[in-house]
Coordinates of C-alpha atoms in Angstrom, one line a residue:
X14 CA -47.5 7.4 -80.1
X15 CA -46.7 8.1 -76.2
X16 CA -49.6 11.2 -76.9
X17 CA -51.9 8.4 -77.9
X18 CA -51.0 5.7 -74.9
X19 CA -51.5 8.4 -72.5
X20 CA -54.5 9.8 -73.7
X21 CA -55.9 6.2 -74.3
X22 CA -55.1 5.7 -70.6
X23 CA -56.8 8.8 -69.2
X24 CA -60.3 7.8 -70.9
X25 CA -60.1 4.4 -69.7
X26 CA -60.0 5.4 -66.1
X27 CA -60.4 1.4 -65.0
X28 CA -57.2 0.5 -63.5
X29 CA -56.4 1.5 -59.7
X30 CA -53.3 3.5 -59.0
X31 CA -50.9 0.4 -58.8
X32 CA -52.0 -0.3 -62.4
X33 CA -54.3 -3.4 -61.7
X34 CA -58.1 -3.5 -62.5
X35 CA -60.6 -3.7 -59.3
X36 CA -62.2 -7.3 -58.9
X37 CA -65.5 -5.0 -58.3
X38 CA -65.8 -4.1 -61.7
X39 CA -64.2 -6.7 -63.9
X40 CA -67.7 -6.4 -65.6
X41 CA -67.3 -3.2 -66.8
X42 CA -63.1 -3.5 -66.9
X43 CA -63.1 -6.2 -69.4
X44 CA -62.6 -5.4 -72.8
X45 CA -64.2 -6.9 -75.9
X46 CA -62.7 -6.7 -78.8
X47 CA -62.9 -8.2 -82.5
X48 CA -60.0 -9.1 -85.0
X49 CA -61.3 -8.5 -88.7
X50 CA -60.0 -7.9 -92.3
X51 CA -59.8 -9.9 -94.8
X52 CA -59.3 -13.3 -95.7
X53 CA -56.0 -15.0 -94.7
X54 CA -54.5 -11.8 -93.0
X55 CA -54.3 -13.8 -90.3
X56 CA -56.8 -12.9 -87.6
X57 CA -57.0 -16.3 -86.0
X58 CA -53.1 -17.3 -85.9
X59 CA -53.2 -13.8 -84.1
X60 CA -55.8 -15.1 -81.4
X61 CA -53.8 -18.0 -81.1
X62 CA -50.9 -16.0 -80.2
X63 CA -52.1 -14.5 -77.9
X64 CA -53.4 -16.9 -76.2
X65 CA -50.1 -19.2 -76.3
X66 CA -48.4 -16.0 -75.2
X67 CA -50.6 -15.3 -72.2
X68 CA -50.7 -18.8 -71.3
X69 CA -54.0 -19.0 -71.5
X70 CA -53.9 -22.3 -73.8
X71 CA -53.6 -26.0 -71.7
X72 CA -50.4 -28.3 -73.2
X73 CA -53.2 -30.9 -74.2
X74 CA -54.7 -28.1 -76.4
X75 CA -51.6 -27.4 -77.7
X76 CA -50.9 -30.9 -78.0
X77 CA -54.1 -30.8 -80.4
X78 CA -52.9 -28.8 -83.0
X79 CA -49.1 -29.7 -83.3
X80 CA -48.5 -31.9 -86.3
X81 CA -44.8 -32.7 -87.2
X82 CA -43.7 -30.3 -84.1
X83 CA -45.5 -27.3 -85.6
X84 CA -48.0 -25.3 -83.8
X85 CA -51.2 -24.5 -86.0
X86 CA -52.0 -21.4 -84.4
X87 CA -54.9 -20.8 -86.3
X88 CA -56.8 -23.9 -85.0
X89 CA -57.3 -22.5 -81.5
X90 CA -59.9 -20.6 -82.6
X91 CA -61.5 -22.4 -86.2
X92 CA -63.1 -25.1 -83.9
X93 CA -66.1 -26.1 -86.9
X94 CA -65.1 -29.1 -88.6
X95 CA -65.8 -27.1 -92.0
X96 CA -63.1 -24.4 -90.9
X97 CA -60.8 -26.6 -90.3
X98 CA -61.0 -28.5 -93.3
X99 CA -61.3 -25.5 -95.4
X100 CA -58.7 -23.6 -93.3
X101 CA -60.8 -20.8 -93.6
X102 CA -62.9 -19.2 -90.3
X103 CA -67.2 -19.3 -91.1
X104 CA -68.6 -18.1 -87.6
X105 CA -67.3 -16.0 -84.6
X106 CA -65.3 -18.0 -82.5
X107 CA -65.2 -16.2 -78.8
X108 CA -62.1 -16.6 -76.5
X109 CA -61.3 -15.2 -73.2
X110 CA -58.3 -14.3 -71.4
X111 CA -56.5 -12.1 -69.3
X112 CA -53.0 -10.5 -67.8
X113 CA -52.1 -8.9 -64.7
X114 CA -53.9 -6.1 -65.8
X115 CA -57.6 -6.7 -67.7
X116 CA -59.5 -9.6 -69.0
X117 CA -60.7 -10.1 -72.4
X118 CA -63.3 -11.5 -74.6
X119 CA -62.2 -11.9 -77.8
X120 CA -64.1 -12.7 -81.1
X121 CA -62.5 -14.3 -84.1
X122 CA -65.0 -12.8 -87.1
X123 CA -64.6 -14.5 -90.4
X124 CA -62.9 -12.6 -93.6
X125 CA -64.5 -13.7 -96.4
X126 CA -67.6 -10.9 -97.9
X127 CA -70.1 -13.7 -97.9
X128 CA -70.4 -14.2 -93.8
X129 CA -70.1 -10.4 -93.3
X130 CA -73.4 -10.8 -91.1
X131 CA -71.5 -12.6 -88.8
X132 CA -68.4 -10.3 -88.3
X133 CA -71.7 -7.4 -88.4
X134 CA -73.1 -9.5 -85.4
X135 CA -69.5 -9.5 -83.5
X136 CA -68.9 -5.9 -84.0
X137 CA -72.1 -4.6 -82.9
X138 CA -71.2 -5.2 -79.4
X139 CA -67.7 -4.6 -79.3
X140 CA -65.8 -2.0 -77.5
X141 CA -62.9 -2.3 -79.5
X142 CA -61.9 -3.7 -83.1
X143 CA -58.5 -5.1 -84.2
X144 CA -58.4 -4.9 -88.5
X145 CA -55.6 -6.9 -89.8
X146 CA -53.8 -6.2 -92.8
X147 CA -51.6 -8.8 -94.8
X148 CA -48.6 -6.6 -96.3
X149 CA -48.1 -9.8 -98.8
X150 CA -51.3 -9.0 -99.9
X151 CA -50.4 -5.3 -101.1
X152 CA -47.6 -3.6 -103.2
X153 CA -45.7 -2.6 -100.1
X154 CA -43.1 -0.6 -102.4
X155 CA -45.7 1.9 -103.6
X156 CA -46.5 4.7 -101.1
X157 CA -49.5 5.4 -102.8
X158 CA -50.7 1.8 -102.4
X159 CA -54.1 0.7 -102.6
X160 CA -56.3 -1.6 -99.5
X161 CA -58.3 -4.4 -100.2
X162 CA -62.0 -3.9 -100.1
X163 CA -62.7 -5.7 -97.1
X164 CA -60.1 -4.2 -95.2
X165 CA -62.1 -1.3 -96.3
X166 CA -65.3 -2.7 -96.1
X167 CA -64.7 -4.0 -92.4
X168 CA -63.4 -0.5 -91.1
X169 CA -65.9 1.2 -92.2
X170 CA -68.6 -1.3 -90.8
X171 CA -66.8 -0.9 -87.0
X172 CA -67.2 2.9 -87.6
X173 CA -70.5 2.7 -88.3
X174 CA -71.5 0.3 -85.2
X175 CA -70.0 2.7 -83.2
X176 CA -66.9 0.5 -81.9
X177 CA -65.5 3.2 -79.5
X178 CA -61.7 2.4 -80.4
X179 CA -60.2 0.6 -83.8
X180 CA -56.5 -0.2 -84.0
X181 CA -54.9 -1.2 -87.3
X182 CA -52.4 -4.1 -87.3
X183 CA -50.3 -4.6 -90.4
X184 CA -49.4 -8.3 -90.2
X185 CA -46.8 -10.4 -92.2
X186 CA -44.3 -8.0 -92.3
X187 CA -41.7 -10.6 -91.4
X188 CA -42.3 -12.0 -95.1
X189 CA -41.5 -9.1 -96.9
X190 CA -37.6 -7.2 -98.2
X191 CA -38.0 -4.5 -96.3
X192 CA -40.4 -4.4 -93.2
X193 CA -39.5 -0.9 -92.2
X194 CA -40.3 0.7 -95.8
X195 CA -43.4 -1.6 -96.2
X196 CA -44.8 -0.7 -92.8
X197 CA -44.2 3.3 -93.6
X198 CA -46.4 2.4 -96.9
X199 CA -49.2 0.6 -95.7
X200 CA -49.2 3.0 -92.3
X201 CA -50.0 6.0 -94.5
X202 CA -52.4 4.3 -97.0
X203 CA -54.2 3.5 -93.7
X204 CA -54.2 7.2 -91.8
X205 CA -55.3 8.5 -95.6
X206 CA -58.3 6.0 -96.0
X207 CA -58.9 6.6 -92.6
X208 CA -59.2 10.4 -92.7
X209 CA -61.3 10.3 -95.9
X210 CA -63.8 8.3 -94.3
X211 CA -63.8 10.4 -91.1
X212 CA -62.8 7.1 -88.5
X213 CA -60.9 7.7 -85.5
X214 CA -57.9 5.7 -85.4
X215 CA -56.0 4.5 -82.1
X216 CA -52.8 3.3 -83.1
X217 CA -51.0 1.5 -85.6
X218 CA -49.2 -1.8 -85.0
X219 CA -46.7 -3.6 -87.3
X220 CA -46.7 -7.2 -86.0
X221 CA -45.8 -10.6 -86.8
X222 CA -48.5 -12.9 -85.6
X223 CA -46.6 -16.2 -86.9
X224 CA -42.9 -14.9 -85.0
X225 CA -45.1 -13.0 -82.4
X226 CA -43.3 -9.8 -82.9
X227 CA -45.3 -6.8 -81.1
X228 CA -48.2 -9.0 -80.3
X229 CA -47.4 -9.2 -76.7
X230 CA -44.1 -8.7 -76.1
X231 CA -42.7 -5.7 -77.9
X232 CA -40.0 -6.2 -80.5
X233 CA -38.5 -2.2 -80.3
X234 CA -36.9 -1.4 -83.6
X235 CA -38.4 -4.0 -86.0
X236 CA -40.3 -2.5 -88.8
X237 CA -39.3 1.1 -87.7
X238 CA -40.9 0.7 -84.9
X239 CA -40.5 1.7 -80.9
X240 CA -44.1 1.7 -79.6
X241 CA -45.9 -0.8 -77.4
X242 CA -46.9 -4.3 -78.4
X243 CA -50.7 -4.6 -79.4
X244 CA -51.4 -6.1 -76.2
X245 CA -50.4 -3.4 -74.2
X246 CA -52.7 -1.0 -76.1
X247 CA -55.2 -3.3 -75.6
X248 CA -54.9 -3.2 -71.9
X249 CA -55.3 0.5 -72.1
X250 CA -58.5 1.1 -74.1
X251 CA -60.9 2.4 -72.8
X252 CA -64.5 0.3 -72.3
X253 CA -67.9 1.8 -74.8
X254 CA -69.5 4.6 -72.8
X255 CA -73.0 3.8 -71.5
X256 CA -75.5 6.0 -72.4
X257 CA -76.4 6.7 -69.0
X258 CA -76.6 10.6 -70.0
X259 CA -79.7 10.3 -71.7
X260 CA -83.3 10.0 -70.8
X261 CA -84.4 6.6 -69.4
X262 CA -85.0 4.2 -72.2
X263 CA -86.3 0.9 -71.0
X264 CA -87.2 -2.2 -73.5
X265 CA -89.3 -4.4 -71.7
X266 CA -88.5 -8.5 -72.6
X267 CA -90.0 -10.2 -69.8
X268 CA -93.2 -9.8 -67.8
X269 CA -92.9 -11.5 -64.2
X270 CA -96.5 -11.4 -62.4
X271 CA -97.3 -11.8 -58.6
X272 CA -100.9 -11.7 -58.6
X273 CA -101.1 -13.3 -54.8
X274 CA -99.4 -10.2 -53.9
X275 CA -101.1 -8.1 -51.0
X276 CA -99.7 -5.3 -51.7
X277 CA -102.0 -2.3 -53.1
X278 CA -100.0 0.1 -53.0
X279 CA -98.3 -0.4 -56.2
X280 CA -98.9 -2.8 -59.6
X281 CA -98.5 -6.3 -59.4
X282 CA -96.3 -7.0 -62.0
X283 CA -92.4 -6.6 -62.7
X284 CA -90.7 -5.6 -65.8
X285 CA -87.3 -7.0 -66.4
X286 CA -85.1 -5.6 -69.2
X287 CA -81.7 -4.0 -70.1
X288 CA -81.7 -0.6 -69.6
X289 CA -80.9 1.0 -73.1
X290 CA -80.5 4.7 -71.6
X291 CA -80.4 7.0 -68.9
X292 CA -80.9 5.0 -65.1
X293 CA -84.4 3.7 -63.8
X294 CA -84.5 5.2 -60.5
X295 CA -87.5 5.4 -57.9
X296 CA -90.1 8.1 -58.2
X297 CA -89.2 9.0 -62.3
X298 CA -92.1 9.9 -63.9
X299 CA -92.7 7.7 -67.1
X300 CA -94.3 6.9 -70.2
X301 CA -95.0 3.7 -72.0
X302 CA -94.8 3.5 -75.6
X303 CA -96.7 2.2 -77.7
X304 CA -99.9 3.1 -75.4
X305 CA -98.6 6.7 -74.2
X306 CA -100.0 5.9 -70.6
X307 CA -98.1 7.8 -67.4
X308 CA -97.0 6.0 -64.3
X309 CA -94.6 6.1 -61.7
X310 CA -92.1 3.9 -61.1
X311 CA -92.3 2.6 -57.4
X312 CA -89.5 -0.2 -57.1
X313 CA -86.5 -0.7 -59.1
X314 CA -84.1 -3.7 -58.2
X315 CA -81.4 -5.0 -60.1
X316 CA -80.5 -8.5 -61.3
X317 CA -79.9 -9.7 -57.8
X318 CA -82.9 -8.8 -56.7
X319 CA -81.5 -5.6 -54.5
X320 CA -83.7 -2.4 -54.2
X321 CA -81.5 -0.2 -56.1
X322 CA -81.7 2.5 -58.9
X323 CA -79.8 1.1 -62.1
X324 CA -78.1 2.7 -65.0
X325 CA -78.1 2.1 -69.1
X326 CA -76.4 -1.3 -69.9
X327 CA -77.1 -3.0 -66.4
X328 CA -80.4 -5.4 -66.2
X329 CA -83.1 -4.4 -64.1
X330 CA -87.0 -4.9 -62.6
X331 CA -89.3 -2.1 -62.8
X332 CA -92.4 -2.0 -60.8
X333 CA -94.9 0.6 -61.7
X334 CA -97.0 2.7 -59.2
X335 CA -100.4 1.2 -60.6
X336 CA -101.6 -1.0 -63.2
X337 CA -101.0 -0.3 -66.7
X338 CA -100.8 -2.2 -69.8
X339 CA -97.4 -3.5 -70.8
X340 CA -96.3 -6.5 -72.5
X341 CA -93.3 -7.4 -74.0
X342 CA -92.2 -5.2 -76.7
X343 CA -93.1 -2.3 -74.8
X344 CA -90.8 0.7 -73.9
X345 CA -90.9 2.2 -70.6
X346 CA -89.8 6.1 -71.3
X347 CA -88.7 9.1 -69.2
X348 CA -92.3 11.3 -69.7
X349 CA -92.8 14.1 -71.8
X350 CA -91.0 17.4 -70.5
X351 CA -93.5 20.4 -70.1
X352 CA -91.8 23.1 -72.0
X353 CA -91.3 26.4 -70.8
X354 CA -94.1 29.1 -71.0
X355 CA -92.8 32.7 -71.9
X356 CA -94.6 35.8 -70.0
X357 CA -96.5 36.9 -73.1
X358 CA -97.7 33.6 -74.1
X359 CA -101.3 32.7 -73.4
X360 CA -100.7 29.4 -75.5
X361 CA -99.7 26.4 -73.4
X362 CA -97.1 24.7 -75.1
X363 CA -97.3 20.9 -75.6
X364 CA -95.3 18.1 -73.7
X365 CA -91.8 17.1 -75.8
X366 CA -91.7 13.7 -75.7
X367 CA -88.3 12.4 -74.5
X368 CA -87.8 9.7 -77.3
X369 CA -90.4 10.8 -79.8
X370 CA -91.7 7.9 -81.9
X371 CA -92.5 7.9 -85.7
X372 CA -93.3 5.3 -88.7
X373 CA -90.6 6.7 -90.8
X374 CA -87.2 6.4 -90.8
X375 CA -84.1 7.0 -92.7
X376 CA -80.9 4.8 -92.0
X377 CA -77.5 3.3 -92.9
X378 CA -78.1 -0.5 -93.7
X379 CA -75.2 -3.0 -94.0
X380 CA -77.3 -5.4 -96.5
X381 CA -76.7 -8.9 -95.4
X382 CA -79.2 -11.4 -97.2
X383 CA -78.5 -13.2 -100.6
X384 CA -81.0 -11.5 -102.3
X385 CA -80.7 -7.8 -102.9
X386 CA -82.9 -5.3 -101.0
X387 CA -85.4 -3.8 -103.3
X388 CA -87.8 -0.8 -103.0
X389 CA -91.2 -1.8 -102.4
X390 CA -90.1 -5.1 -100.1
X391 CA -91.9 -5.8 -96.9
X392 CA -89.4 -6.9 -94.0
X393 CA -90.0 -7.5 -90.0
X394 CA -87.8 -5.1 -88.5
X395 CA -86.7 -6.0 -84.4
X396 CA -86.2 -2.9 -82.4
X397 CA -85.7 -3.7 -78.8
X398 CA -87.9 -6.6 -78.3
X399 CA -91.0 -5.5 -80.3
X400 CA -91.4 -6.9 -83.9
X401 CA -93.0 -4.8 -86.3
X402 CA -93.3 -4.5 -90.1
X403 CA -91.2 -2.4 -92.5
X404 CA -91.1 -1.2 -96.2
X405 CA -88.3 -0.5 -97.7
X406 CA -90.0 3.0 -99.7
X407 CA -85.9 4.0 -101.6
X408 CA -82.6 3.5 -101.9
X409 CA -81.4 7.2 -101.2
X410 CA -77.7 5.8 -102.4
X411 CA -75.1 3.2 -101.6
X412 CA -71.3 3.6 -100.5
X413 CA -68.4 2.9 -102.4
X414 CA -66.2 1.2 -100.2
X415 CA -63.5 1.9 -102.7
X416 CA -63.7 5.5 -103.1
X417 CA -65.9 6.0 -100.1
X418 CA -68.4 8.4 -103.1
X419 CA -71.7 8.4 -102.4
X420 CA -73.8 6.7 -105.7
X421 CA -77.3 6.5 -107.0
X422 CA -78.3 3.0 -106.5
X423 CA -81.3 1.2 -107.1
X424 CA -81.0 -1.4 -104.9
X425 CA -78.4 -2.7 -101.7
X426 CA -76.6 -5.9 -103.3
X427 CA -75.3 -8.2 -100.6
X428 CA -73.0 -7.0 -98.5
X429 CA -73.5 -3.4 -99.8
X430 CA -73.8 -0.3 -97.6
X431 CA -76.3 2.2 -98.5
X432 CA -79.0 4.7 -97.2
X433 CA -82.3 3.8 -97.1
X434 CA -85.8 5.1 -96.0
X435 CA -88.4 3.2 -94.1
X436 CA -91.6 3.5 -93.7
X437 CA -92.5 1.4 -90.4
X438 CA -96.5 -0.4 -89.4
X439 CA -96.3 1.0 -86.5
X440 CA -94.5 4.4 -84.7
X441 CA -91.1 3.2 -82.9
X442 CA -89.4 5.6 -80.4
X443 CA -86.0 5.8 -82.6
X444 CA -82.9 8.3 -82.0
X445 CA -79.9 8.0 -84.0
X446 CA -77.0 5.8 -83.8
X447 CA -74.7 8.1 -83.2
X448 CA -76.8 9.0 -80.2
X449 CA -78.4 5.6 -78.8
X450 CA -76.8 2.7 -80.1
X451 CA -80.4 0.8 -78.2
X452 CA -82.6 3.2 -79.4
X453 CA -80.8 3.9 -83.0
X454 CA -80.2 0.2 -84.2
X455 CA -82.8 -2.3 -85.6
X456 CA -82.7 -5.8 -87.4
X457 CA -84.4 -6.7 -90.7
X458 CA -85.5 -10.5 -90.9
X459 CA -86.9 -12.0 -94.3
X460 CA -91.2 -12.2 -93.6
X461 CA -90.4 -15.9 -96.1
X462 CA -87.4 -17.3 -95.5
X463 CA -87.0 -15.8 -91.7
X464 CA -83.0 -15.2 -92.5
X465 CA -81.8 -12.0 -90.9
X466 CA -81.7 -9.6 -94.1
X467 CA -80.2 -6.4 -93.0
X468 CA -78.6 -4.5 -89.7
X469 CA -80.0 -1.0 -89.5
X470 CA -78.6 2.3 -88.2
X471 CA -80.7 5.3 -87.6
X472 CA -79.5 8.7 -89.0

């Protein structure tokens, strides 16, 4: 455990020598992170300890959910009407924090397998994800005990979003014989599933989110174990790398137009967006997809309004050296890369594009809608901010989450995980997941009933 702390603190390279987190860049120091599992393990009770232990929570919020001198902890977060009178959570609920050391956004994602969209919509921008697990739920006495599938389900979906850090907290132990034997149990069930599906892991927590054992204070011996409470891991995990590494990826949403301008020497026209990859920076050479026109850019300021280059996950205006055709949609690309010419060679080699578009694609879809995904369906698919139509062509196969095997399916059934292969109206410039999470991620909406349908990964 000390091997993990310390190598967790190295990578998150945030926090100033005297351990505290620079004002400067609380925007990149604050951590988001998701609780998730499945139903009843307890994921909001553990927000609302969290927040009652950091003092974040007011005495007339308190006050609010105290009935006979008992705190409902749970209620901090299930604010719908509907959750509280199913005592169940339905949507995200979002709550923020902080300690000495970091701030927090938090997201409270519902359990149950039908509003796995929602936890899906949580996750995806995440940089780290808490899984609960009930040991009440399991037979704690068996070492070769088996998870519950959402527990599975939801581990696997953080894995494949790309959360950069996933801790496992095994919850309820304070309701079992033997906390110690129960926790060595469920710990190893977890490091087995976890190997088999090839997720890295960044600790394991026993806690007590009711008793608040380990949740922010440590408890040392209980359970077997010595390590630090879940909120001091927390304050050590590292933020999601930007892709600023990469060739400059730019999805244009807004077009902002100065026509009275006097200026000639440049276009007339700024393009705001988030940069997805790489950093926008004065005097690139670029490309504009879908069109495949050339510029320059010749101003780049940031949200403020400052003349300054900006990197991937930081908003920005672009302003191109002439006038070209963009609209929202549109990417603005690093341009093609001449490749080398050898000696001998009388051939000039084409340009390699630096994000190469294509109408085809083959991807990991988490299957959201009610009705099943079929080959042969025709779906709007939103990559970036440019809508374009998609045909699901077949179902290559679909995960187990039980066995993590890979089987021939016919079809995605809702909430199922599969492969499936695209073929796309128009070319895209994709890369995969595992590359771009901008660039690599699309959402499928139902052309009928306009209900979000599917969240797509590229391979």
């Amino acid at each position: 455990m000390t091997e993990i702390i310390n190598s967790i603190a190295t990578s998150a390279g945030t926090a100033s020598a005297n351990g505290q987190f620079d004002s400067d860049s609380d925007h990149v120091s604050a951590l988001r992170f998701i609780t998730c599992g499945s139903v009843d393990d307890g994921k909001s009770t553990l927000i609302g300890r969290l927040l009652v232990d950091t003092r974040a929570v007011l005495q007339d919020q308190l006050a609010g959910v105290t009935k006979s001198g008992e705190t409902d902890l749970a209620l901090l977060t299930d604010g719908l009407s509907a959750e509280r009178e199913q005592g169940i959570t339905i949507d995200v609920a979002y709550r923020y924090f902080n300690t000495d050391a970091r701030k927090f956004i938090i997201g409270d994602a519902p359990g149950h397998e039908q509003y796995t969209r929602n936890m899906v919509t949580a996750v995806s921008s995440a940089d780290a994800a808490v899984v609960l697990v009930d040991a009440t739920k399991l037979d704690w006495q068996n070492p070769g005990l088996q998870l519950l599938p959402q527990t599975r389900r939801h581990s696997l979906l953080a894995h494949l979003l790309r959360v950069h850090s996933l801790v496992f907290a095994v919850n309820k132990l304070d309701a079992v014989a033997d906390p110690a034997l129960a926790f060595t149990h469920i710990r190893g069930a977890l490091e087995r599933f976890a190997q088999d599906a090839g997720i890295a892991v960044a600790a394991t927590v026993p806690v007590s989110a009711l008793k608040g054992y380990n949740v922010v204070n440590a408890h040392p011996g209980w359970a077997g174990y010595d390590g630090p409470s879940l909120l001091q891991l927390l304050e050590q995990l590292p933020n999601t790398p930007a892709d600023s590494d990469l060739p400059l990826a730019f999805p244009v949403q807004w077009v902002e137009k100065f026509h009275d301008s006097a200026v000639t020497t440049q276009g007339r026209r700024v393009f705001w967006g988030r940069v997805a990859a790489g950093s926008a920076q004065v005097g690139a050479q670029v490309q504009i997809l879908p069109s495949g026109q050339l510029a320059t850019i010749a101003q780049v300021i940031d949200h403020a309004r400052a003349p300054q280059g900006v990197t991937a996950g930081l908003s920005a205006g672009i302003t191109l050296d002439r006038e070209v055709d963009v609209s929202r949609g549109d990417w603005i690309v690093a341009a093609p890369v001449q490749a080398a010419v050898a000696d001998d060679d009388f051939d000039t080699p084409s340009a390699q594009p630096a994000w190469p578009s294509s109408r085809s694609l083959s991807a990991t879809v988490a299957w959201m809608d009610n009705e099943p995904l079929v080959p042969g369906r025709v779906y709007w698919a939103l990559h970036g901010h440019r809508w374009v139509k998609a045909k699901a062509q077949r179902v290559v196969h679909r995960l187990n989450v039980n066995t993590l095997a890979e089987e021939d399916a016919a079809q995605l059934e809702p909430n199922a995980i599969g492969v499936v292969e695209f073929a796309l109206q128009e070319a895209i410039p994709t890369a995969a997941f595992h590359r771009s999470r901008a660039l690599g991620s699309l959402i499928l909406v139902d052309t009928a009933s306009n209900a979000t349908a599917a969240a797509v990964l590229v391979r």
